[in-house]
Structure formats: C-alpha cells, structure tokens
Coordinates of C-alpha atoms and ligand atoms in Angstrom, one line a residue:
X1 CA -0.7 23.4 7.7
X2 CA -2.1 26.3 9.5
X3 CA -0.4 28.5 12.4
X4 CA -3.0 28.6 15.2
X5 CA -2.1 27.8 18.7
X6 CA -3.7 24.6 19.6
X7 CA -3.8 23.2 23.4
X8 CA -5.5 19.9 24.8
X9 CA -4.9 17.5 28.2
X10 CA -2.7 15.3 27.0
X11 CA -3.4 13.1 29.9
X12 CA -6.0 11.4 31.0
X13 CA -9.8 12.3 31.8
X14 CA -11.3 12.4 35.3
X15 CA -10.1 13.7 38.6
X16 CA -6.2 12.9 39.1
X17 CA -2.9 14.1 40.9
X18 CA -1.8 15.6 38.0
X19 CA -2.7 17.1 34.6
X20 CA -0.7 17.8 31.7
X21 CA -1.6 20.1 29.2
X22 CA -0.2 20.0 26.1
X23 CA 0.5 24.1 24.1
X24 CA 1.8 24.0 20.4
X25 CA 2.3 26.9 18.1
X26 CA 5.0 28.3 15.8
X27 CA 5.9 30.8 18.7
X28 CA 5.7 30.6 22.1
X29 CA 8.4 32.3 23.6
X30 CA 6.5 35.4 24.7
X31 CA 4.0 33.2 26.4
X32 CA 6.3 31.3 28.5
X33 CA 8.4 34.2 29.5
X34 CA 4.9 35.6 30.6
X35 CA 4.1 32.6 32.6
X36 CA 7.5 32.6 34.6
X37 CA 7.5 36.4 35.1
X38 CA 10.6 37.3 32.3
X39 CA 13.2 35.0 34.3
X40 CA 15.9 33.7 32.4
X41 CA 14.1 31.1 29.9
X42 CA 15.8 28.3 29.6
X43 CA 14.3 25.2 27.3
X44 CA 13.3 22.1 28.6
X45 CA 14.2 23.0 31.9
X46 CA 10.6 22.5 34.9
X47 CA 9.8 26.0 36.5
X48 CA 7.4 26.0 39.1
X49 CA 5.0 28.8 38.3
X50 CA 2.1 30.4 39.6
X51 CA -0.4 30.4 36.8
X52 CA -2.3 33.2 37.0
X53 CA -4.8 34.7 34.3
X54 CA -5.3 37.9 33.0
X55 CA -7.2 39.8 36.1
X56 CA -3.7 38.7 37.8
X57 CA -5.4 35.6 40.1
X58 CA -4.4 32.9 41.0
X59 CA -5.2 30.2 38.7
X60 CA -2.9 27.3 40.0
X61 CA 0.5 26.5 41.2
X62 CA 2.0 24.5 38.1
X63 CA 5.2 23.0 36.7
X64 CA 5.7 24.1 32.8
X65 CA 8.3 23.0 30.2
X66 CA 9.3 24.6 27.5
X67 CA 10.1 23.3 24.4
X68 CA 11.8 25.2 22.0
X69 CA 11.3 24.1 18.2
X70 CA 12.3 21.8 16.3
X71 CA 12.9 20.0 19.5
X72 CA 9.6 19.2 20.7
X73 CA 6.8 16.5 19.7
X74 CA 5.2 18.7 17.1
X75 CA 8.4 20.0 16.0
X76 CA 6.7 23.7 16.8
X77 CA 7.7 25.4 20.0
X78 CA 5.8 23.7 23.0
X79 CA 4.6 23.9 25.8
X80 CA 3.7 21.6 28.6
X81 CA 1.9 22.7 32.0
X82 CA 1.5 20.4 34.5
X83 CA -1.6 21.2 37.3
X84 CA -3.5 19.6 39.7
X85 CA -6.1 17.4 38.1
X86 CA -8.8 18.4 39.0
X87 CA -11.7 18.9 36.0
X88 CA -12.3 22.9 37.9
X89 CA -8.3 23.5 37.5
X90 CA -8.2 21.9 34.2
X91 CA -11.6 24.2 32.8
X92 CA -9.4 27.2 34.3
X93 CA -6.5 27.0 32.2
X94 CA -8.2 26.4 29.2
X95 CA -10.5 29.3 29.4
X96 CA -7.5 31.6 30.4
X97 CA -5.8 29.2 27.1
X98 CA -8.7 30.5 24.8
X99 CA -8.3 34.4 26.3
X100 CA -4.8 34.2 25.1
X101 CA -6.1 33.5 21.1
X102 CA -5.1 29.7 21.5
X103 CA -7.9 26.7 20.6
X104 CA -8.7 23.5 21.6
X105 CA -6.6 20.9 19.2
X106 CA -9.0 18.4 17.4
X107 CA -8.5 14.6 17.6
X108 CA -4.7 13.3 16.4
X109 CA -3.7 17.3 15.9
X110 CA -0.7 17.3 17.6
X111 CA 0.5 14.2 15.6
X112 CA -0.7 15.8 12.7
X113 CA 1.5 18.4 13.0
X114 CA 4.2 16.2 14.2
X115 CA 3.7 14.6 11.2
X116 CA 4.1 17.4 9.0
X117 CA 7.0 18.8 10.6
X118 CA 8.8 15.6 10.0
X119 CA 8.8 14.4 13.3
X120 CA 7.1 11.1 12.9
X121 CA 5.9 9.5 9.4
X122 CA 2.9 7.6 9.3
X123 CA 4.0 4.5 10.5
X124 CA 5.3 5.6 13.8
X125 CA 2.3 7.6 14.3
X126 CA 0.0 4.1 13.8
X127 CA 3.0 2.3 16.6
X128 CA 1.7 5.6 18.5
X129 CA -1.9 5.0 18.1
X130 CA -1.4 1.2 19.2
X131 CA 0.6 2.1 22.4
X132 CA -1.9 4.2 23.4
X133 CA -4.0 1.7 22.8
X134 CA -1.9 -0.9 24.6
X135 CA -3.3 -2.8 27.6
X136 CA -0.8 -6.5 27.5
X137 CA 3.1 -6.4 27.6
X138 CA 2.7 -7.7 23.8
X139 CA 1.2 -5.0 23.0
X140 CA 3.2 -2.7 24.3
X141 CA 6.4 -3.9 23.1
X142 CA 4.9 -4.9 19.5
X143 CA 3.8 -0.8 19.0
X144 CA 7.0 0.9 21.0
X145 CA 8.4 -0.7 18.2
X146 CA 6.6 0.6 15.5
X147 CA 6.3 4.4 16.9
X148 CA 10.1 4.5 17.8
X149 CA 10.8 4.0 14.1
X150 CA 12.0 0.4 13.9
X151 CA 8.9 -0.2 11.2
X152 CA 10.0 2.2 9.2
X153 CA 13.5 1.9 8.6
X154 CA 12.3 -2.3 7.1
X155 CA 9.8 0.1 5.2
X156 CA 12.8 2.7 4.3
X157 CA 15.1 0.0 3.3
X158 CA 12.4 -2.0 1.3
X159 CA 11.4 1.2 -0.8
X160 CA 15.2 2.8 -1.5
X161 CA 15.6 -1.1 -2.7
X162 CA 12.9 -0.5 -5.2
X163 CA 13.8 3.4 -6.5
X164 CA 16.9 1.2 -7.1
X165 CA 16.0 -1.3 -9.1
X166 CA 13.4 0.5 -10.9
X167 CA 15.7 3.5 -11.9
X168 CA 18.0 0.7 -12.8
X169 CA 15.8 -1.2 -14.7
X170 CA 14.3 2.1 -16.8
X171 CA 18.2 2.8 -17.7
X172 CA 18.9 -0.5 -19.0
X173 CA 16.6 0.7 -22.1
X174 CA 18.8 3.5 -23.1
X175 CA 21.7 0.4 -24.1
X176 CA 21.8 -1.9 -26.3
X177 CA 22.1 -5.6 -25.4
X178 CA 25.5 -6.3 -25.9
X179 CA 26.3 -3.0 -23.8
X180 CA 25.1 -4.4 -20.7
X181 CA 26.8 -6.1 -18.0
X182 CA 26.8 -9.7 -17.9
X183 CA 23.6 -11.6 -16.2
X184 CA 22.1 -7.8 -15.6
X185 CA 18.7 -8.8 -16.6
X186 CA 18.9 -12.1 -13.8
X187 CA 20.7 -10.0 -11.0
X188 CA 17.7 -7.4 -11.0
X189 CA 15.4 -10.1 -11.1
X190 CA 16.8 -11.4 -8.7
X191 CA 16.6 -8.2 -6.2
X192 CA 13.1 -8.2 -6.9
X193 CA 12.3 -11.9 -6.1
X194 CA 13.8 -11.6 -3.0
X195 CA 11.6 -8.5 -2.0
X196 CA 9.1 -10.3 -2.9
X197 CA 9.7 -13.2 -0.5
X198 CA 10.7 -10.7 2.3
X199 CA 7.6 -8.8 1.8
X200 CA 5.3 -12.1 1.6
X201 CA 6.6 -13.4 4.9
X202 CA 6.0 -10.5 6.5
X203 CA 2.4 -10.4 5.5
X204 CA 2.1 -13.8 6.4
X205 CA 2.8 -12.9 10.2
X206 CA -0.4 -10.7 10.0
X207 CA -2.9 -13.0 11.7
X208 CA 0.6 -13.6 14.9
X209 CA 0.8 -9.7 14.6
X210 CA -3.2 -9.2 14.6
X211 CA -3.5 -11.5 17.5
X212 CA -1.5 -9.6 19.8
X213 CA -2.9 -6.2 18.7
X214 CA -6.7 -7.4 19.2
X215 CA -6.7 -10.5 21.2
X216 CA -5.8 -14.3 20.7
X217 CA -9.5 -15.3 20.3
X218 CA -10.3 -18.6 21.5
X219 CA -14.2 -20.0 21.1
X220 CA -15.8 -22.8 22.8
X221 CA -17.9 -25.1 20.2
X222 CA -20.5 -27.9 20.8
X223 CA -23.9 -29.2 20.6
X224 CA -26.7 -28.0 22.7
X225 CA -26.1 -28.7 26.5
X226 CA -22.7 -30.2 26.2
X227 CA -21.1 -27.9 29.3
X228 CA -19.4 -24.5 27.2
X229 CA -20.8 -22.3 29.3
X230 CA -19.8 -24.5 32.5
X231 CA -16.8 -24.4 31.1
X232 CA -16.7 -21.2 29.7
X233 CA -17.7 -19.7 33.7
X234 CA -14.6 -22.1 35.0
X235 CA -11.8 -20.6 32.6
X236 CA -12.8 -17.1 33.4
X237 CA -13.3 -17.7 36.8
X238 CA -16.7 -16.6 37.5
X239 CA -20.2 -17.0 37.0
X240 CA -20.3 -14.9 33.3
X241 CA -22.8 -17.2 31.0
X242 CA -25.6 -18.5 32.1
X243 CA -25.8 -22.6 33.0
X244 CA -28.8 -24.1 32.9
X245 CA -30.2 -27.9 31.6
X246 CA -32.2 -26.6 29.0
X247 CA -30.4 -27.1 25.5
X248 CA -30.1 -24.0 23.8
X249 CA -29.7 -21.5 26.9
X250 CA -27.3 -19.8 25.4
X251 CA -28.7 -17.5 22.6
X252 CA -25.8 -15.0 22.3
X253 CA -21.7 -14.9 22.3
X254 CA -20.7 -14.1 25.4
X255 CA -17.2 -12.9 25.4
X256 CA -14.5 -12.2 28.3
X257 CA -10.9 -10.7 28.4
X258 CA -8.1 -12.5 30.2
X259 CA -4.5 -11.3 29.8
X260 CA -2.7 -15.0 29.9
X261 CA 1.2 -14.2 30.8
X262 CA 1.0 -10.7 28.5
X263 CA -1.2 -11.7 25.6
X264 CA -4.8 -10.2 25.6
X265 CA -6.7 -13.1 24.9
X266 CA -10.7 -13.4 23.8
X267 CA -12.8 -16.1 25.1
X268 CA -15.9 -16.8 23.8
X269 CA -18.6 -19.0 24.7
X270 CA -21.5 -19.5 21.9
X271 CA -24.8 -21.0 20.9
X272 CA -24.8 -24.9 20.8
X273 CA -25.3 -26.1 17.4
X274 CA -28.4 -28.0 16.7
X275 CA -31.0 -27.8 13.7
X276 CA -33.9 -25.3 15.4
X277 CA -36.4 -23.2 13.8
X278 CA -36.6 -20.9 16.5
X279 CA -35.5 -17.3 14.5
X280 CA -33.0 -16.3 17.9
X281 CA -31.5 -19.6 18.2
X282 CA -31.0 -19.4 14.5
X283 CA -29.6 -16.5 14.8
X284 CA -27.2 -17.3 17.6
X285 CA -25.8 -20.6 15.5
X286 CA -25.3 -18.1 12.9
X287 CA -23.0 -16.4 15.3
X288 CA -21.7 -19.5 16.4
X289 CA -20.1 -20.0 13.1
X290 CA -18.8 -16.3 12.4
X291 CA -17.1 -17.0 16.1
X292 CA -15.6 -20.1 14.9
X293 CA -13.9 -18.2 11.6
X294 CA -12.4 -15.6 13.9
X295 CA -11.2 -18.2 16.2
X296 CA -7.1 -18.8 16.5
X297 CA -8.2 -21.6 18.8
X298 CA -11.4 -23.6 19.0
X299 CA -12.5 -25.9 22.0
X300 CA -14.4 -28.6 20.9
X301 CA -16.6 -29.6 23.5
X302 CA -18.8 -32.8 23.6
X303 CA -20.5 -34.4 26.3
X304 CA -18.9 -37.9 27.7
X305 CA -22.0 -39.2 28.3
X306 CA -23.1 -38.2 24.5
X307 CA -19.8 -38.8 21.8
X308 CA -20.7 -38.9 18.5
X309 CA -19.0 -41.7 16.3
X310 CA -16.7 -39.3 15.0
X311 CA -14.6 -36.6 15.8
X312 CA -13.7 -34.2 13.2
X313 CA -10.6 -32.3 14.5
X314 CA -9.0 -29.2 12.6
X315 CA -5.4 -27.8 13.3
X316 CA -6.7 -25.1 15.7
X317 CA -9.2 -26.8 17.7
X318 CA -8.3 -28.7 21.0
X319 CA -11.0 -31.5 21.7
X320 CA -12.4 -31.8 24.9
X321 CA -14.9 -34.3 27.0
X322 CA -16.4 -32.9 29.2
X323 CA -18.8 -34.1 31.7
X324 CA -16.3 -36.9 32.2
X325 CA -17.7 -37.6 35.5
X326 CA -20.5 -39.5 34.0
X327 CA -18.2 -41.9 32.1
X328 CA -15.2 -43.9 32.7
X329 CA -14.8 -44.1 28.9
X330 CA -11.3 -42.8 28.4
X331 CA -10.9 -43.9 24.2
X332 CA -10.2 -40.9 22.2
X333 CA -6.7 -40.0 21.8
X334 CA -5.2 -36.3 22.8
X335 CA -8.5 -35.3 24.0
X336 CA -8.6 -33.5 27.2
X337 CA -10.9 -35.4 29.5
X338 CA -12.1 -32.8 32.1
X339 CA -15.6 -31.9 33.9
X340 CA -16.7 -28.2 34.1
X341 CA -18.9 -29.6 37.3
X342 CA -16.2 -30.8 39.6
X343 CA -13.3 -28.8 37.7
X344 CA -11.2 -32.3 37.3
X345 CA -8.8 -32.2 34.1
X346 CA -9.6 -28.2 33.6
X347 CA -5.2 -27.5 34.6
X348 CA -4.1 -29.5 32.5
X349 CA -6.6 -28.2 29.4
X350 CA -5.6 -24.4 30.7
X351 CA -1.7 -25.5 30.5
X352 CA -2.7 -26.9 26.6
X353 CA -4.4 -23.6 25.8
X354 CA -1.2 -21.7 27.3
X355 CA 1.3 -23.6 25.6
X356 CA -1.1 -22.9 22.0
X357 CA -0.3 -19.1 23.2
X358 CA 3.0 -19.5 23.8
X359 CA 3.3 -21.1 20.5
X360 CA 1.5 -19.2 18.4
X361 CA 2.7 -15.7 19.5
X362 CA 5.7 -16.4 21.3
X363 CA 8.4 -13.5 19.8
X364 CA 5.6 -12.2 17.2
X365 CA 5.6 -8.8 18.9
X366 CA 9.2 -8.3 17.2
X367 CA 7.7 -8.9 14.0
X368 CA 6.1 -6.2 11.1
X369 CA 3.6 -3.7 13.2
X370 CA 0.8 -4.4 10.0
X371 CA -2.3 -2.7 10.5
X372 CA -5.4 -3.0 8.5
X373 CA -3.7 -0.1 6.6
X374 CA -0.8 -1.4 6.1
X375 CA -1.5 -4.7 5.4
X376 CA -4.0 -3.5 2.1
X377 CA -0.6 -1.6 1.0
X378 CA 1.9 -4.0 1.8
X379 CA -0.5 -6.9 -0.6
X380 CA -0.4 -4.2 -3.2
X381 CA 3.4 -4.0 -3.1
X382 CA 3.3 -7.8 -3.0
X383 CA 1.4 -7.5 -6.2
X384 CA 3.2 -5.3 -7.9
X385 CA 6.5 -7.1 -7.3
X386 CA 4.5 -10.3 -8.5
X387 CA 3.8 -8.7 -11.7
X388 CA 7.4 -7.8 -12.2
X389 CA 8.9 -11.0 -12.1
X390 CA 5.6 -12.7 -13.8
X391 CA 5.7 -10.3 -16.4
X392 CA 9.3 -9.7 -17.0
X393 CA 10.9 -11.6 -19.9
X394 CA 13.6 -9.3 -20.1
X395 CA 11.1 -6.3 -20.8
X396 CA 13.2 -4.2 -18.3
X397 CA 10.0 -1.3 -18.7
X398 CA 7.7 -3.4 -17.3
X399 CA 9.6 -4.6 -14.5
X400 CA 10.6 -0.9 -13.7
X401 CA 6.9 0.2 -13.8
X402 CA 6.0 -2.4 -11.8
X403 CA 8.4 -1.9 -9.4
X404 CA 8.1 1.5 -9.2
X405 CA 4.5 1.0 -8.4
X406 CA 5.5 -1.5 -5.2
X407 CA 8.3 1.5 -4.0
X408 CA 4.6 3.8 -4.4
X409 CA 2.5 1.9 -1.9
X410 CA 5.4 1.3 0.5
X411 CA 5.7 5.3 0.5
X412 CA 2.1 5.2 0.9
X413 CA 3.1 3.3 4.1
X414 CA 5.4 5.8 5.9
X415 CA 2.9 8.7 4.4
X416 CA 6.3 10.0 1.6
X417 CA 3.5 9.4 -0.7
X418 CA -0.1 10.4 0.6
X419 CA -3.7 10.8 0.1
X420 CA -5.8 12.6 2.2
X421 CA -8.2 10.1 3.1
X422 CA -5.2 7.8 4.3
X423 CA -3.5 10.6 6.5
X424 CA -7.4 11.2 8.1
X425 CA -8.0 7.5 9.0
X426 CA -4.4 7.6 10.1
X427 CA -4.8 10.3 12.5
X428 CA -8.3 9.8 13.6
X429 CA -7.2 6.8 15.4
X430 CA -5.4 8.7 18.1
X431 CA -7.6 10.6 20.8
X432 CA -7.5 14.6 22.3
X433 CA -4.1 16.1 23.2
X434 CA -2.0 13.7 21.1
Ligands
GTP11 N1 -22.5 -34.0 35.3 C1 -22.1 -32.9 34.8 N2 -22.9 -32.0 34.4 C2 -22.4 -30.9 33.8 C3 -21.1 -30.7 33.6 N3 -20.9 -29.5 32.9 C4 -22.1 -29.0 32.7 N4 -23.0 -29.8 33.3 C5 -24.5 -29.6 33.2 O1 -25.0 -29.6 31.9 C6 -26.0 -28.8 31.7 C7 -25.8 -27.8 30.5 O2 -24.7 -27.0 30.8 P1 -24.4 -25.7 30.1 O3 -23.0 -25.2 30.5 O4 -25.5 -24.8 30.1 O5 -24.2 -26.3 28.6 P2 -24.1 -25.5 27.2 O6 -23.2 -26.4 26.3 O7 -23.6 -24.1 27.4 O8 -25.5 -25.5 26.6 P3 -26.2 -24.5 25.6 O9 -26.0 -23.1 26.0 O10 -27.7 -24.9 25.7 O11 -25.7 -24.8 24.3 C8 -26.2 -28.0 33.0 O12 -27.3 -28.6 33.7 C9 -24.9 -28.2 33.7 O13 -25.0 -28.2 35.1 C10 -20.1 -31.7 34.0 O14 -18.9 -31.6 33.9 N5 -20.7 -32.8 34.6
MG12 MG1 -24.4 -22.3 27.0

C-alpha cells in the first residue's frame, strides 16, 4: 500500500450548501496544525478555520476535523474539510491540496485503504458500495447491515466452523481407529451437514435478497392489442408507453421505477406476442420473453372481448381481463377483472400486486447481503461441503480437504483470502472520495 496523500469530495457533485473533502495520509498532523494556525490540536474536535493557501489569501471560511489514526475511516490520519459547495471553492482547495504534494484519490481508494488497514473487510465494503447505492428503505436497511459488519460475523462464524472441522478432521489421521472417540467420524459429519444446509438456505434467499437490491421486476404479458400499455400508463400513473389500436405498437420494453411502501420495484410493459415476420417486432417478442425470465411477477393480460379457451397460469403471474367493459362475462376464477380505459378493478389488482411484494420481500432485507460476488463464492463453498459429505466414507482427508476448500472461498468472501482481480471489482464499485 503506498504512502501518498490522497484527497477527493466525499460528497456529492454540483453546487450545494456544503462540501466535504475528504484528506488521508500516514501523517497529517503538521498539516492541520497549519490549517488552524498551531492552536492546541485536539482530534475529532470541528475548528472553524480560515483556509487560506500559500500566498496567505483567503481561500474559504471552513470547518475541519481531524482524525487522528487508527481512528479514522482509512485507519491513516484524516482529515475532513467542510466548505461552501460551490464547484469555484471546491477547484480552490484542491489546487492549494495538490501545492501541498497531496493527489486526487482514484475511485474506491479510501476504502482501499480502509480495507488494508483493517478497517472494513470486503464484505462491509460491498454493504458500503450498496448503501451508497441505496435509493428504498429496503435497501437501505438490507446494506447498513452488511457494511456495519453483521455479514461478516455469519461469514466469520461459518469459516472458524470450518478451520475447525477441517484441522479436526486432518488430525483424526494421525490415530488409529480404536483411539478415537466414540461416533467422531458421525459428529464431524454432522457439523458439516449442517453448514451445508445453513449455507444452502442462505443462497436460496438470493433472488428475495436480489430483488430488493435491484428492483422487484414485474412485466406485463399479452397478445397484440390486449391493453398492457393502457394498463402499463394507469399503474405508473402517466402517459409513459404509447396506446394506440394498431396491434404491435409497442416494439420495445418500456420500463418505469415505482418505490411501492420501500421496495424499488421495476415495471415493464413489452411487445405483444404474436407470430410476425416483421425483423423489429421480432425482435421486440424476443425481448418480450427475456422480460418474462427476469420477471418476479408477470401480469397476464388478455382482452375480455378476446379469451382464449385456455389460461395457462404459472406461480408468479397474476391473470388479468382487461377491457372488461366490453363484456359482462365474469367466468374465470381469481382473475382480476379490470379495464385500463375507465380504470374500474385497477385497486383491487394494485392491492394484489402489493400484497405479492409484501409477500415476497417482506423481512428479506434481514437476510444474507449476497452479491453477484458473493453468491459465485458462497455456491463454491456449497460445493465443497457437498463433496465432503458425498465423498466422505470415513476418509477423514478428503472431508478435511474439502472442507478446508469451503473455509477458502468464505475467506475469499470477507477478502482474509484474496486475489487481485476480486479486491478490484470489489472496489471499483464504489465512486470518488470513498
Ligand atoms: N374498450 C377498451 N379499450 C381499451 C382498454 N384498454 C385499452 N383499450 C384500447 O385497446 C387498444 C390497444 O391498447 P394498447 O394499450 O395499445 O394495447 P397493447 O396490448 O399495448 O398493444 P401492443 O402494444 O400492440 O401489443 C387501444 O385502442 C386502447 O385504447 C379497455 O379497458 N377498454
Ligand atoms: Mg403496447
């Protein structure tokens, strides 16, 4: 880890009230006592300063912390300068910054170093990533979660588990038989199968956990003209996709964000279905389906005045007539009659899609942070412990291989055990000044 002095605005771009800029370096004592004139220095404590650069003007009247290491983010000394926000200001410091042999931080670097100083492993640093990334209550609460450690001590606990049983396991060899404790061989078995299962239900809370993270995606399906985009227009709330009484108008997905009572959610309306050799429509159905894979929920749509003789329904799709205005035909059970035209039946079919929310991520921001990271190490783990009980036969080396091998890619997890390319995707996810 090199030494250099790194600075960035830690807070947002654009003009604003206030600014903060971020200093880390192994020393920065001399600069701070600079800054507040050689007054007493005390750490962690606001002075109100006035900034001023080396030709002795006036940069800006500022509050400044200090941080004195190990107590700070990065774990170096650090420090913070709060300014007006205006982008002139801002361009000020940093230029006077750069006189004094600092540099601008790249992407993630202060978490880098944080990371290195043992501040934060690599799961708190993802939980960062996501906060900052956080625009629902879920969100919010599912990555304060992550980046205040909570993650890691399942992952802590989960990998001392393992070192356990494998060192256990690998000194089993050195006895004979009869020397072991009784039912040694099933008890670490055992241990293992029940990691196993731990480790397998959390992964199978990834789509509940990915949901909140990236949205509860909910498609609207149907033939050519049936009303999606009617509907789609009516559940957003404005005039987004295009109606018309031409079948096939819509050639594209056309997608909105709603937050529904703190879940991001993903609305898409698509291409009706229909055999066409026109090369964009194909193209659009194409989409259609990829939309339909993605989907957590999928709005049938039909047309009243149109019902085929059967209605296929799967376990994530709600059905619903629309055009109902048209017919008084009222025959198939738990579908939602409604009419995207005069807006009848459209609260109770928003009260259905609520309470599929609600039931699908209701409490799932408590659960496992997983990331597209950590879920790939997580299923390796998973594999690894599957290979250990498969395998073992009271062969206590290859269960302690194996296991070992899990306790690996759960280190991977929290960054004990690394690889560069994992720390860089790790890190590039975060933005300047973090
Ligand atoms: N009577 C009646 N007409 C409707 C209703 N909903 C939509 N329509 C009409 O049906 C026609 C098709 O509506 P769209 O919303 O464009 O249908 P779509 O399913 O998106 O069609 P494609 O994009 O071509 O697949 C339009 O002329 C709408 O005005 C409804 O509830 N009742
Ligand atoms: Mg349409």
């Amino acid at each position: 880890m090199n030494k250099e002095t790194i600075f960035a605005l830690s807070s947002g771009h654009g003009k604003s009230g206030v600014a903060v800029i971020r200093i880390s370096g192994a020393k920065l004592k001399d600069t701070f006592l600079k800054f507040i004139n050689n007054k007493t220095l005390k750490p962690r404590h606001a002075y109100f300063i006035n900034l001023k650069d080396s030709e002795n003007d006036l940069i800006d009247q500022v509050v400044a912390v200090y941080f004195e290491s190990p107590h700070s983010f990065t774990g170096e000394d650090v420090i913070e300068i709060h300014s007006h926000g205006a982008p002139a200001v801002i361009e000020k410091i940093f230029s006077y910054l750069k006189q004094l042999g600092f540099r601008m931080a790249t992407p993630g670097e202060f978490s880098r170093k944080a990371f290195y100083n043992n501040k934060m492993d690599l799961a708190d640093i993802d939980g960062l990533a996501a906060l900052l990334d956080a625009q629902t209550d879920a969100q919010r609460k599912n990555a304060l979660k992550s980046m205040i450690g909570q993650d890691s001590k399942v992952y802590e606990n989960w990998r001392s588990k393992m070192i356990e049983i494998s060192a256990y396991a690998a000194a089993m060899l050195d006895y004979a038989e009869d020397e072991l404790p009784a039912n040694i061989g099933e008890k670490t078995l055992n241990a293992t199968k029940r990691l196993y299962k731990e480790i397998e239900t959390a992964l199978s809370r990834y789509a509940a956990v990915r949901s909140i993270r990236s949205g509860f995606n909910i498609a609207l399906i149907g033939k050519t003209n049936v009303g999606k985009s009617s509907l789609f227009n009516r559940l957003v709330g404005s005039a987004r996709a295009i109606v018309s009484d031409i079948p096939g108008t819509t050639r594209d997905v056309v997608s909105h964000q709603l937050d529904i009572d703190g879940y991001l959610v993903n609305i898409s309306d698509t291409a009706g279905i229909r055999s066409s050799k026109n090369t964009v429509e194909q193209i659009g159905i194409e989409r259609t389906k990829a939309e339909m894979e993605n989907a957590d929920l999928i709005l049938q749509v039909y047309s009243a005045d149109k019902l085929p003789k059967k209605i296929l329904k799967s376990d994530k799709s709600l059905i619903v007539i629309n055009k109902s205005d048209l017919s008084d035909d009222r025959d198939i059970k738990d579908a939602f009659y409604i009419s995207a035209k005069t807006g009848k039946g459209i609260e109770e079919l928003t009260f259905a899609i609520k309470s599929q929310i609600h039931k699908n991520l209701d409490n799932c921001e408590s659960y496992l942070s997983i990331n597209e990271r950590t879920k790939s190490l997580l299923t390796d783990a998973k594999n690894e412990l599957k290979a250990a009980i498969n395998n073992f036969n009271d062969n206590y080396d290859i269960l302690s291989e194996h296991v070992r091998m899990a306790s690996d890619a759960i280190g991977k997890i929290l960054g004990t055990i690394t690889t560069a390319e994992v720390m860089d995707a790790t890190f590039s996810q975060l933005c300047l000044g973090k």
